[in-house]
Every structure is written in structure tokens, then in C-alpha cells.
Coordinates of C-alpha atoms in Angstrom, one line a residue:
M5 CA 38.0 -44.8 -80.6
T6 CA 35.4 -44.7 -83.2
R7 CA 35.6 -48.3 -83.5
T8 CA 35.7 -49.2 -80.1
L9 CA 32.5 -46.9 -79.2
P10 CA 30.0 -48.9 -81.3
L11 CA 31.2 -52.4 -79.6
L12 CA 30.9 -51.0 -76.1
L13 CA 27.5 -49.9 -76.9
A14 CA 26.4 -53.1 -78.6
T15 CA 28.0 -54.9 -75.6
V16 CA 25.8 -52.8 -73.2
A17 CA 22.6 -53.3 -75.3
A18 CA 23.5 -57.1 -75.5
L19 CA 23.6 -57.3 -71.5
G20 CA 20.3 -55.2 -71.5
L21 CA 21.9 -52.1 -69.8
D22 CA 20.7 -48.6 -70.4
A23 CA 23.5 -46.6 -72.5
T24 CA 22.9 -43.7 -71.0
A25 CA 24.0 -44.6 -67.6
F26 CA 27.7 -45.0 -69.2
V27 CA 29.5 -41.4 -69.6
Q28 CA 31.0 -40.8 -73.3
A29 CA 34.7 -41.9 -73.6
P30 CA 37.2 -38.8 -74.1
A31 CA 36.8 -38.5 -78.1
A32 CA 32.9 -38.8 -78.0
Q33 CA 33.2 -35.9 -75.2
E34 CA 35.5 -33.9 -77.6
A35 CA 33.2 -34.2 -80.3
T36 CA 30.4 -32.7 -78.6
Q37 CA 32.0 -30.6 -76.1
E38 CA 30.9 -27.5 -77.8
A39 CA 27.4 -28.7 -78.5
R40 CA 26.8 -29.4 -74.9
P41 CA 26.9 -26.7 -72.0
S42 CA 29.1 -27.3 -69.0
R43 CA 27.3 -29.4 -66.1
V44 CA 29.2 -27.4 -63.6
E45 CA 28.1 -24.0 -64.7
G46 CA 24.6 -25.1 -66.0
E47 CA 21.2 -25.5 -64.6
A48 CA 20.2 -29.1 -63.3
F49 CA 17.5 -30.1 -65.5
Q50 CA 14.5 -32.8 -65.3
A51 CA 12.5 -34.9 -67.3
P52 CA 8.8 -34.4 -68.1
A53 CA 7.0 -34.4 -65.0
A54 CA 5.1 -37.8 -63.9
P55 CA 1.4 -37.7 -63.5
S56 CA 2.1 -38.0 -59.8
A57 CA 4.6 -35.2 -59.4
G58 CA 3.9 -31.8 -57.6
T59 CA 5.9 -28.7 -58.0
S60 CA 8.4 -28.6 -55.2
T61 CA 11.3 -30.7 -54.4
A62 CA 11.5 -33.0 -51.4
E63 CA 15.1 -31.3 -50.7
Q64 CA 15.5 -27.8 -50.2
G65 CA 18.7 -27.2 -48.8
P66 CA 21.6 -25.8 -50.6
P67 CA 23.9 -28.4 -52.0
N68 CA 27.6 -28.9 -51.1
T69 CA 28.9 -28.9 -54.7
E70 CA 28.3 -26.8 -58.0
Y71 CA 28.3 -30.2 -59.6
K72 CA 25.3 -30.8 -62.2
P73 CA 23.6 -34.0 -62.8
L74 CA 24.7 -35.8 -66.2
L75 CA 20.9 -37.5 -66.5
P76 CA 17.5 -36.3 -66.2
N77 CA 16.1 -36.5 -62.7
Q78 CA 19.2 -37.7 -61.5
T79 CA 18.9 -35.6 -58.3
R80 CA 16.2 -33.4 -56.4
S81 CA 13.2 -34.9 -58.0
P82 CA 9.8 -33.4 -57.3
E83 CA 7.7 -34.6 -54.4
P84 CA 4.4 -36.2 -55.0
S85 CA 1.3 -34.3 -55.6
K86 CA -0.3 -35.9 -52.8
K87 CA 1.9 -37.3 -49.9
A88 CA 0.8 -40.4 -48.0
E89 CA -1.3 -39.2 -44.8
I90 CA 0.4 -41.6 -42.1
E91 CA 0.5 -41.7 -38.3
T92 CA 3.2 -43.2 -36.3
A93 CA 3.1 -45.3 -32.8
V94 CA 6.1 -46.8 -30.8
F95 CA 5.9 -50.5 -31.1
A96 CA 9.2 -51.4 -29.2
K97 CA 11.8 -49.4 -27.0
G98 CA 14.5 -50.0 -24.8
L99 CA 17.2 -51.2 -27.6
D100 CA 20.7 -50.4 -27.5
S101 CA 21.8 -48.6 -30.5
P102 CA 19.7 -51.0 -32.8
W103 CA 21.4 -51.8 -36.1
A104 CA 19.3 -53.9 -38.0
M105 CA 15.7 -56.2 -37.9
E106 CA 14.2 -58.6 -39.6
F107 CA 10.8 -60.4 -39.2
L108 CA 10.4 -64.0 -38.1
P109 CA 7.8 -66.3 -39.5
D110 CA 5.7 -66.0 -36.4
G111 CA 5.7 -62.3 -36.5
R112 CA 8.2 -61.5 -34.0
M113 CA 11.2 -59.8 -34.7
I114 CA 15.0 -60.5 -34.5
V115 CA 17.0 -57.5 -34.0
T116 CA 20.6 -56.8 -33.9
E117 CA 22.4 -54.3 -31.5
K118 CA 25.7 -52.4 -32.5
A119 CA 27.5 -53.6 -29.2
G120 CA 27.1 -57.2 -30.1
K121 CA 23.8 -58.6 -28.9
I122 CA 20.7 -60.2 -30.9
R123 CA 17.5 -60.1 -29.3
I124 CA 14.0 -61.1 -30.6
V125 CA 11.4 -59.0 -30.0
A126 CA 7.8 -60.4 -29.1
K127 CA 4.5 -59.4 -31.1
D128 CA 3.6 -56.9 -28.1
G129 CA 6.9 -55.2 -28.8
T130 CA 8.9 -56.6 -25.6
P131 CA 12.5 -57.2 -26.2
G132 CA 13.6 -60.5 -24.8
Q133 CA 17.0 -61.3 -23.3
P134 CA 19.9 -61.3 -25.7
V135 CA 20.8 -64.5 -27.6
T136 CA 23.7 -66.2 -26.1
G137 CA 26.8 -67.7 -28.7
V138 CA 27.0 -64.3 -30.3
P139 CA 30.7 -63.8 -31.4
K140 CA 33.0 -61.0 -30.3
V141 CA 32.6 -57.8 -32.6
D142 CA 34.7 -54.5 -32.6
A143 CA 32.0 -52.3 -32.0
R144 CA 34.4 -49.0 -32.2
G145 CA 33.2 -46.2 -34.3
Q146 CA 30.9 -47.4 -37.1
G147 CA 31.4 -51.2 -36.4
G148 CA 29.8 -53.5 -34.2
L149 CA 27.2 -56.1 -34.8
L150 CA 25.6 -55.4 -38.3
D151 CA 23.2 -56.8 -40.5
I152 CA 20.9 -60.0 -40.2
A153 CA 19.1 -62.1 -42.5
L154 CA 17.0 -65.3 -42.4
S155 CA 18.2 -68.7 -44.6
P156 CA 15.4 -68.7 -47.4
G157 CA 14.5 -71.9 -45.7
F158 CA 14.4 -70.6 -42.3
P159 CA 10.9 -72.2 -41.2
S160 CA 12.9 -75.7 -41.5
D161 CA 16.6 -75.1 -41.3
R162 CA 16.4 -72.0 -38.4
T163 CA 19.5 -70.7 -39.8
I164 CA 20.5 -67.1 -40.0
Y165 CA 22.9 -65.1 -41.2
F166 CA 24.6 -61.7 -39.9
S167 CA 27.6 -59.4 -40.7
Y168 CA 29.6 -57.7 -38.0
A169 CA 32.9 -55.8 -37.6
E170 CA 35.2 -58.8 -36.5
P171 CA 38.3 -57.9 -34.5
R172 CA 41.6 -59.5 -36.3
E173 CA 45.0 -59.8 -35.9
K174 CA 46.3 -56.9 -38.1
G175 CA 43.1 -54.8 -37.7
N176 CA 39.4 -55.7 -38.5
G177 CA 37.3 -56.2 -41.0
T178 CA 33.4 -57.3 -42.2
T179 CA 32.7 -60.9 -41.6
V180 CA 29.5 -62.8 -42.6
A181 CA 28.7 -65.6 -40.3
K182 CA 25.7 -68.2 -40.1
A183 CA 24.2 -70.4 -37.1
K184 CA 21.2 -71.9 -36.0
L185 CA 18.6 -70.3 -33.9
I186 CA 17.8 -72.4 -31.1
E187 CA 14.8 -71.8 -28.8
S188 CA 13.8 -73.5 -25.6
D189 CA 12.4 -73.1 -22.3
G190 CA 12.0 -69.0 -23.1
K191 CA 15.7 -68.7 -23.9
A192 CA 17.2 -68.4 -27.3
R193 CA 20.9 -69.3 -28.4
L194 CA 22.8 -69.8 -31.8
D195 CA 24.4 -73.1 -32.3
D196 CA 26.8 -74.4 -34.9
L197 CA 28.4 -71.2 -35.8
K198 CA 30.3 -71.0 -38.9
V199 CA 32.2 -68.1 -40.5
I200 CA 31.5 -68.2 -44.2
F201 CA 33.0 -65.2 -45.7
R202 CA 35.6 -62.5 -44.6
Q203 CA 36.3 -59.0 -46.1
T204 CA 40.2 -59.0 -46.8
P205 CA 42.4 -57.4 -46.6
A206 CA 42.1 -56.4 -43.0
Y207 CA 42.8 -52.7 -41.8
E208 CA 43.2 -51.2 -38.5
G209 CA 40.3 -48.3 -38.8
D210 CA 36.9 -47.9 -37.2
K211 CA 34.6 -46.9 -40.1
H212 CA 32.9 -48.0 -43.5
F213 CA 32.2 -51.6 -42.8
G214 CA 28.9 -51.6 -44.4
S215 CA 26.9 -53.9 -44.6
R216 CA 23.8 -55.3 -45.9
L217 CA 22.7 -58.9 -46.4
V218 CA 20.1 -59.7 -49.0
F219 CA 19.2 -63.1 -50.2
A220 CA 18.0 -63.2 -54.2
G221 CA 15.2 -65.2 -55.7
D222 CA 17.9 -68.0 -56.6
G223 CA 19.2 -68.4 -53.1
K224 CA 22.6 -66.6 -53.6
L225 CA 23.6 -64.2 -50.9
F226 CA 24.6 -60.4 -51.6
V227 CA 26.7 -58.9 -49.2
T228 CA 27.7 -55.3 -49.1
V229 CA 30.7 -53.7 -47.8
G230 CA 32.7 -50.4 -47.3
E231 CA 36.0 -49.1 -48.4
R232 CA 37.1 -48.2 -44.6
S233 CA 37.0 -44.4 -45.7
D234 CA 40.6 -43.5 -45.2
K235 CA 42.4 -42.1 -48.2
G236 CA 45.0 -45.2 -48.1
P237 CA 42.5 -47.9 -48.4
R238 CA 39.7 -46.4 -50.1
V239 CA 41.9 -46.7 -53.6
Q240 CA 41.2 -50.3 -53.4
A241 CA 37.6 -49.9 -54.4
Q242 CA 39.0 -49.8 -57.8
D243 CA 41.1 -53.0 -57.0
L244 CA 39.4 -56.3 -58.1
A245 CA 42.1 -58.1 -55.9
S246 CA 40.6 -56.4 -52.9
G247 CA 37.8 -57.0 -50.9
L248 CA 37.3 -53.3 -50.1
G249 CA 34.3 -51.4 -51.5
K250 CA 32.5 -54.2 -53.2
V251 CA 29.2 -55.8 -53.6
F252 CA 29.9 -59.5 -53.6
R253 CA 27.6 -62.4 -54.4
I254 CA 28.1 -65.8 -52.8
E255 CA 26.7 -69.2 -51.8
T256 CA 25.1 -69.8 -48.8
D257 CA 28.5 -71.6 -47.7
G258 CA 30.6 -68.6 -48.6
T259 CA 32.0 -69.6 -52.2
A260 CA 31.5 -67.8 -55.3
P261 CA 28.9 -68.8 -57.8
K262 CA 30.5 -70.1 -61.3
D263 CA 28.0 -67.4 -62.8
N264 CA 29.9 -64.5 -61.2
P265 CA 31.4 -61.7 -63.5
F266 CA 35.1 -62.2 -62.2
V267 CA 35.2 -66.2 -61.9
G268 CA 38.1 -67.6 -63.4
G269 CA 40.3 -64.3 -63.5
E270 CA 43.6 -64.4 -62.5
K271 CA 43.4 -61.8 -59.9
A272 CA 40.1 -60.5 -59.2
R273 CA 38.2 -62.1 -56.5
P274 CA 35.6 -64.2 -57.7
E275 CA 32.9 -63.8 -55.2
I276 CA 32.8 -60.1 -56.5
W277 CA 29.6 -58.9 -58.1
S278 CA 30.3 -54.9 -58.7
Y279 CA 32.9 -52.9 -57.5
G280 CA 33.8 -48.9 -57.1
H281 CA 31.3 -48.7 -54.0
R282 CA 32.0 -46.7 -50.9
N283 CA 30.1 -47.6 -47.8
V284 CA 26.9 -49.4 -48.7
Q285 CA 24.4 -49.9 -45.9
A286 CA 21.0 -50.1 -47.7
A287 CA 20.0 -52.6 -50.2
T288 CA 17.1 -54.4 -51.1
L289 CA 15.3 -56.3 -53.9
D290 CA 12.8 -54.7 -56.2
G291 CA 9.5 -56.3 -57.5
Q292 CA 11.6 -58.1 -60.2
G293 CA 14.0 -59.5 -58.0
R294 CA 17.1 -57.0 -58.8
L295 CA 19.1 -56.0 -56.3
W296 CA 19.3 -51.8 -55.7
T297 CA 21.4 -50.5 -53.4
V298 CA 21.9 -46.7 -51.7
E299 CA 25.4 -45.8 -50.5
H300 CA 27.0 -43.0 -48.2
G301 CA 28.3 -40.4 -50.1
P302 CA 31.0 -38.1 -48.2
R303 CA 29.9 -34.6 -48.2
G304 CA 26.9 -34.8 -51.1
G305 CA 26.8 -37.7 -53.3
D306 CA 24.9 -40.4 -51.7
E307 CA 23.7 -42.6 -54.4
L308 CA 21.0 -45.0 -55.4
N309 CA 22.3 -47.8 -57.9
R310 CA 21.4 -51.0 -59.5
P311 CA 24.2 -52.8 -59.2
R312 CA 25.2 -54.9 -62.1
P313 CA 27.6 -58.0 -62.7
G314 CA 31.4 -56.7 -63.2
L315 CA 30.4 -52.9 -63.6
N316 CA 32.3 -50.1 -62.1
Y317 CA 30.4 -47.6 -60.0
G318 CA 33.5 -45.3 -59.6
W319 CA 34.5 -44.5 -56.2
P320 CA 36.5 -42.6 -55.4
V321 CA 37.4 -41.6 -59.1
V322 CA 33.9 -40.4 -59.6
T323 CA 31.5 -38.8 -57.2
Y324 CA 29.0 -35.9 -56.9
G325 CA 30.4 -35.5 -53.5
I326 CA 33.5 -33.6 -52.1
E327 CA 35.7 -34.2 -49.1
Y328 CA 34.4 -33.2 -45.7
S329 CA 37.2 -30.4 -45.4
G330 CA 35.5 -29.2 -48.7
E331 CA 38.1 -30.1 -51.0
K332 CA 37.9 -32.1 -54.4
I333 CA 37.9 -35.6 -54.2
G334 CA 40.8 -36.8 -56.9
D335 CA 40.3 -34.8 -59.8
G336 CA 36.8 -33.6 -58.9
Q337 CA 35.1 -35.6 -61.6
T338 CA 31.4 -36.5 -61.9
Q339 CA 31.9 -39.0 -64.8
A340 CA 34.8 -41.1 -66.4
G341 CA 34.8 -43.3 -69.2
G342 CA 34.1 -47.2 -67.8
T343 CA 32.2 -46.3 -64.8
V344 CA 28.5 -46.1 -64.1
Q345 CA 26.6 -43.0 -63.2
P346 CA 24.3 -43.3 -60.1
V347 CA 20.3 -43.5 -60.7
Y348 CA 19.9 -40.9 -58.2
Y349 CA 22.0 -38.8 -55.9
W350 CA 21.6 -36.8 -52.8
D351 CA 23.4 -33.4 -51.8
P352 CA 23.0 -32.6 -49.4
V353 CA 23.2 -36.3 -48.2
I354 CA 20.5 -38.3 -46.4
G355 CA 22.9 -40.9 -44.6
P356 CA 21.3 -43.8 -46.3
S357 CA 20.7 -47.0 -43.9
G358 CA 18.5 -49.7 -44.2
M359 CA 15.9 -50.1 -47.5
A360 CA 12.9 -52.1 -48.3
F361 CA 10.4 -52.4 -51.4
Y362 CA 6.7 -51.6 -50.3
D363 CA 4.4 -54.6 -51.9
K364 CA 1.7 -54.3 -49.8
D365 CA -1.7 -52.8 -49.8
L366 CA -1.9 -51.1 -46.5
I367 CA -0.7 -47.6 -47.5
P368 CA -1.8 -47.6 -51.5
S369 CA 0.2 -44.5 -52.3
W370 CA 3.6 -46.4 -51.4
K371 CA 2.9 -49.4 -53.5
N372 CA 5.6 -50.7 -55.4
Q373 CA 8.3 -47.7 -54.0
F374 CA 11.4 -48.1 -52.3
L375 CA 11.5 -47.0 -48.6
I376 CA 15.2 -45.9 -47.2
G377 CA 16.1 -45.0 -43.6
G378 CA 17.8 -41.6 -43.6
L379 CA 20.3 -41.2 -40.4
V380 CA 20.9 -37.5 -41.0
S381 CA 17.5 -36.6 -42.9
T382 CA 16.2 -38.3 -39.7
G383 CA 13.0 -40.0 -41.4
L384 CA 12.2 -42.1 -44.3
V385 CA 12.7 -41.3 -47.7
V386 CA 10.1 -42.7 -50.3
L387 CA 10.8 -43.1 -54.1
K388 CA 9.1 -43.6 -57.0
L389 CA 10.4 -45.3 -59.9
D390 CA 9.5 -45.4 -63.3
G391 CA 11.5 -47.3 -66.1
D392 CA 14.7 -47.3 -63.5
K393 CA 14.2 -43.5 -63.2
V394 CA 13.3 -41.7 -60.0
V395 CA 10.1 -39.7 -60.5
T396 CA 9.0 -38.4 -57.0
E397 CA 10.8 -38.3 -53.9
E398 CA 8.8 -38.1 -50.7
R399 CA 10.2 -37.0 -47.1
V400 CA 8.3 -38.6 -43.9
P401 CA 10.1 -36.8 -40.9
L402 CA 10.6 -39.2 -37.8
E403 CA 12.9 -37.0 -35.9
H404 CA 15.2 -39.8 -35.2
R405 CA 18.1 -41.4 -36.9
V406 CA 16.7 -44.2 -38.8
R407 CA 19.1 -47.3 -39.4
D408 CA 16.9 -49.8 -40.7
V409 CA 13.5 -50.4 -42.4
R410 CA 10.9 -53.2 -42.7
V411 CA 7.9 -53.9 -44.3
G412 CA 5.7 -56.2 -41.8
P413 CA 3.3 -58.9 -42.9
D414 CA 0.7 -56.7 -41.7
G415 CA 1.3 -54.1 -44.6
A416 CA 2.7 -51.5 -41.8
V417 CA 6.2 -50.3 -42.1
Y418 CA 8.4 -50.4 -39.2
A419 CA 11.3 -48.2 -38.8
L420 CA 14.3 -48.9 -36.5
T421 CA 15.5 -45.9 -34.7
E422 CA 19.5 -46.2 -33.3
D423 CA 19.6 -43.1 -31.1
D424 CA 16.3 -43.7 -28.9
G425 CA 16.3 -47.4 -29.3
Q426 CA 13.1 -47.7 -30.9
I427 CA 11.1 -49.6 -33.4
V428 CA 8.5 -47.1 -35.0
K429 CA 5.5 -48.5 -36.6
I430 CA 3.9 -46.4 -39.5
T431 CA 0.3 -46.9 -40.5
P432 CA -2.1 -45.0 -42.7
K433 CA -3.8 -42.2 -40.9
K434 CA -7.2 -42.9 -39.2
G435 CA -9.9 -41.7 -41.5
S436 CA -7.6 -41.3 -44.3

């Protein structure tokens, strides 16, 4: 191990990764075991406070576990010393369990509803009639019609991409399709619909489908999915021959890019970008064009990650959460050799769904920060990072389950609330 550890660290450096994101291998752990205090019994620790940080944390509730973070500022970062002064207004209402939204080039929105409908919301917030031509979805449980994204060339090709829980002969699974959005005479329809990707194997269940779709700057499409929740299938998050619990990177026709990390492998699926994920329902690019995700943990352990090619994010071997019953998951490990630590985690959970990077000027204090929807925290979670480490966490209460969040062309923030079927517009408070 004394020879392989330097090789591992050299490889990490060559890839431009942060070596502290990887846990020590067993031999290295033994060498430092006496010098390092127990993380379970010890106190959580913080990096030096950022100038913008306050003295209290955003999360005040008791944790579900006694697990302690491996890295500084990995959980319960301080609130900013000065929070954004904002106000909210209902922009649209009357939607039925909306799941995702995206802005069209003309300022309207296109919205998915869980039951299997797509609607175009006018600039004044009025939802249109359902778009025709949407395929059948399995809307049981956490399934249904999920995310939606515009083709990078949408103004000319009018192509949209969407993910959904597809009913199949042996159960169901997350599927990605593309189609042309045609509008005429005040009506809209989908033409030339093609399924470009199917998560396999299928499974007869109603949980953990993911899913988010994010186009990278090079035109490749990131697809996030879940591992289907149950103890039987969830172990396949560690199986490279399985499509459960992965982040995929595909071409617009669904094929695997030649530079994907597992292309050419004997058993690994070539579309895989990263693995060891639980249920990823929040994803976006940062200002450098890098993919970030937030995935649901179990009872505790929601995770912020920056998925990198070929890396293992641990689930279900490693987690900062426990079973809903209170039992340990597996051996109760929060670190293991060959797995990547989360950049940040939450305990108790926020229920992450939807994510955006704020790059506008209307709300200056949120500039270059992540906005994350909270189903359980019933609001927005705003994260400020410095050097890929979280330095402040701000909570914006909206008192509703936030399923998606987007930054509008006007600089306002729009939150999609599933329990009351609304789109809430967030702007600076007048006079602030």
C-alpha cells in the first residue's frame, strides 16, 4: 500500500482533483488512527469563516445521526452575515403537480406536470392547454413526467428533451425522449418523437427515478437517474453493468461520447459518467461549465457533489444517512477507499429538487451562488462556494414544496411549487 497510495495521489493530481475528497485507504488509516480523534464521537469542525459568514447556521434542527464530517465546512455552514432582502409574488397558478420548467427564448415557460402533461405558460402567467403527443407515463409514486430541457439549437430546430417514468413489460424505468415542439393556431403538439435513452434494467417499483437533464457547453447531455430505492436494486448503484444510480453523459441521439470514462470496457455501460448515486433530482452547471448535483439521502445525508468522470460517489456503501427505520445502512460507513466524499451534506435533509446557478445582477447578494429547491425544507437553499467548498448556506422560506427553480431572463428567480401548483417569482424587496 505504501507504493500504491502515492500512485493514487499522483493520479488524483493529474486529473486535477482535490485529494482530500478521497478517503484514506485502510493502511493509511491505521497509521494515523491514534493521532486522529474519532469522527463519530468528536465535534464537527469548520474552516476559517468567510468574510461574508455570520455566526449562526442555517440548519438548527437536531441531526438524525452521530456521524461527523470528514472535511471542513462539509455540513452546517454558517448563514451569510447579511441575507438577501427579497419579496415573492405568484406568477402562475392552476398547475397540476408541476415537476419541471424551462424558459423558452421568447420569455414564456414550458412546464411538465407529473401526471404526463406539458403546458406552455404565457408571459402573463396563464397556463396553456396541454401539448399533445406526449407519451404515456407511469405516474405512480415518484414516477410520472419529469424533467424538460431545450435543445442548444432550439431557436432553429425546435427540439425539446424530456425524461419520464416509462411503463415497460417488466416494470418501469427512466427514459429520455426528444421531439419537435410545433405551435400553430394557438395549439401545441410534439412531432417526430424519438426515445433516445432507456435506463436499464427495468424494475417494478414506484420510487427513485431521478431525473434531471443538463446540456453541457459542448452539446453533450447529462442525465441523472435513481437506483430505485429498494434494498434489492439499490446495490446496483455500484455495478457498472447496471443503469441504476448513475449520472450518464450522452450525445443528442443517445449514443455514448467516445471520451466517456468507461467506453471500451467489457461490461461497463459506456454512457456512464459517474456512479454510486442514490436519487439525483437537482443538477446544473456552474460558471465554469462544470456539472454539479444534489441527491436525496435517506434519513439524513442529502449530498452536494461535483460528479467527475469515472468516479464512485459511494451509495449505498458510504452515506451520512441512516435507514428510515433508524438502522445503519450497510456497515454504517461514512468513508471508504475508492469513494468520493460529498462536497457538502445535510442532516436533517432538505429534500433537494431542482437547481440553478445565479449569474444575473438583479439580486446581487446571490451572484454566482447555487439555488436549490427544497421539498422538505419548503423553500430555497442558497449556497455560496469558495474554491469548491461551501462557505455560507442561506434558507429562503416559501412554505411550499419546491420542485424546481430557474433564473429568468429578467434576473428574477422562479420557484415551482408542486403542492399548490404555482410558480413563485422572487425579486429584491422594494426599497432594499
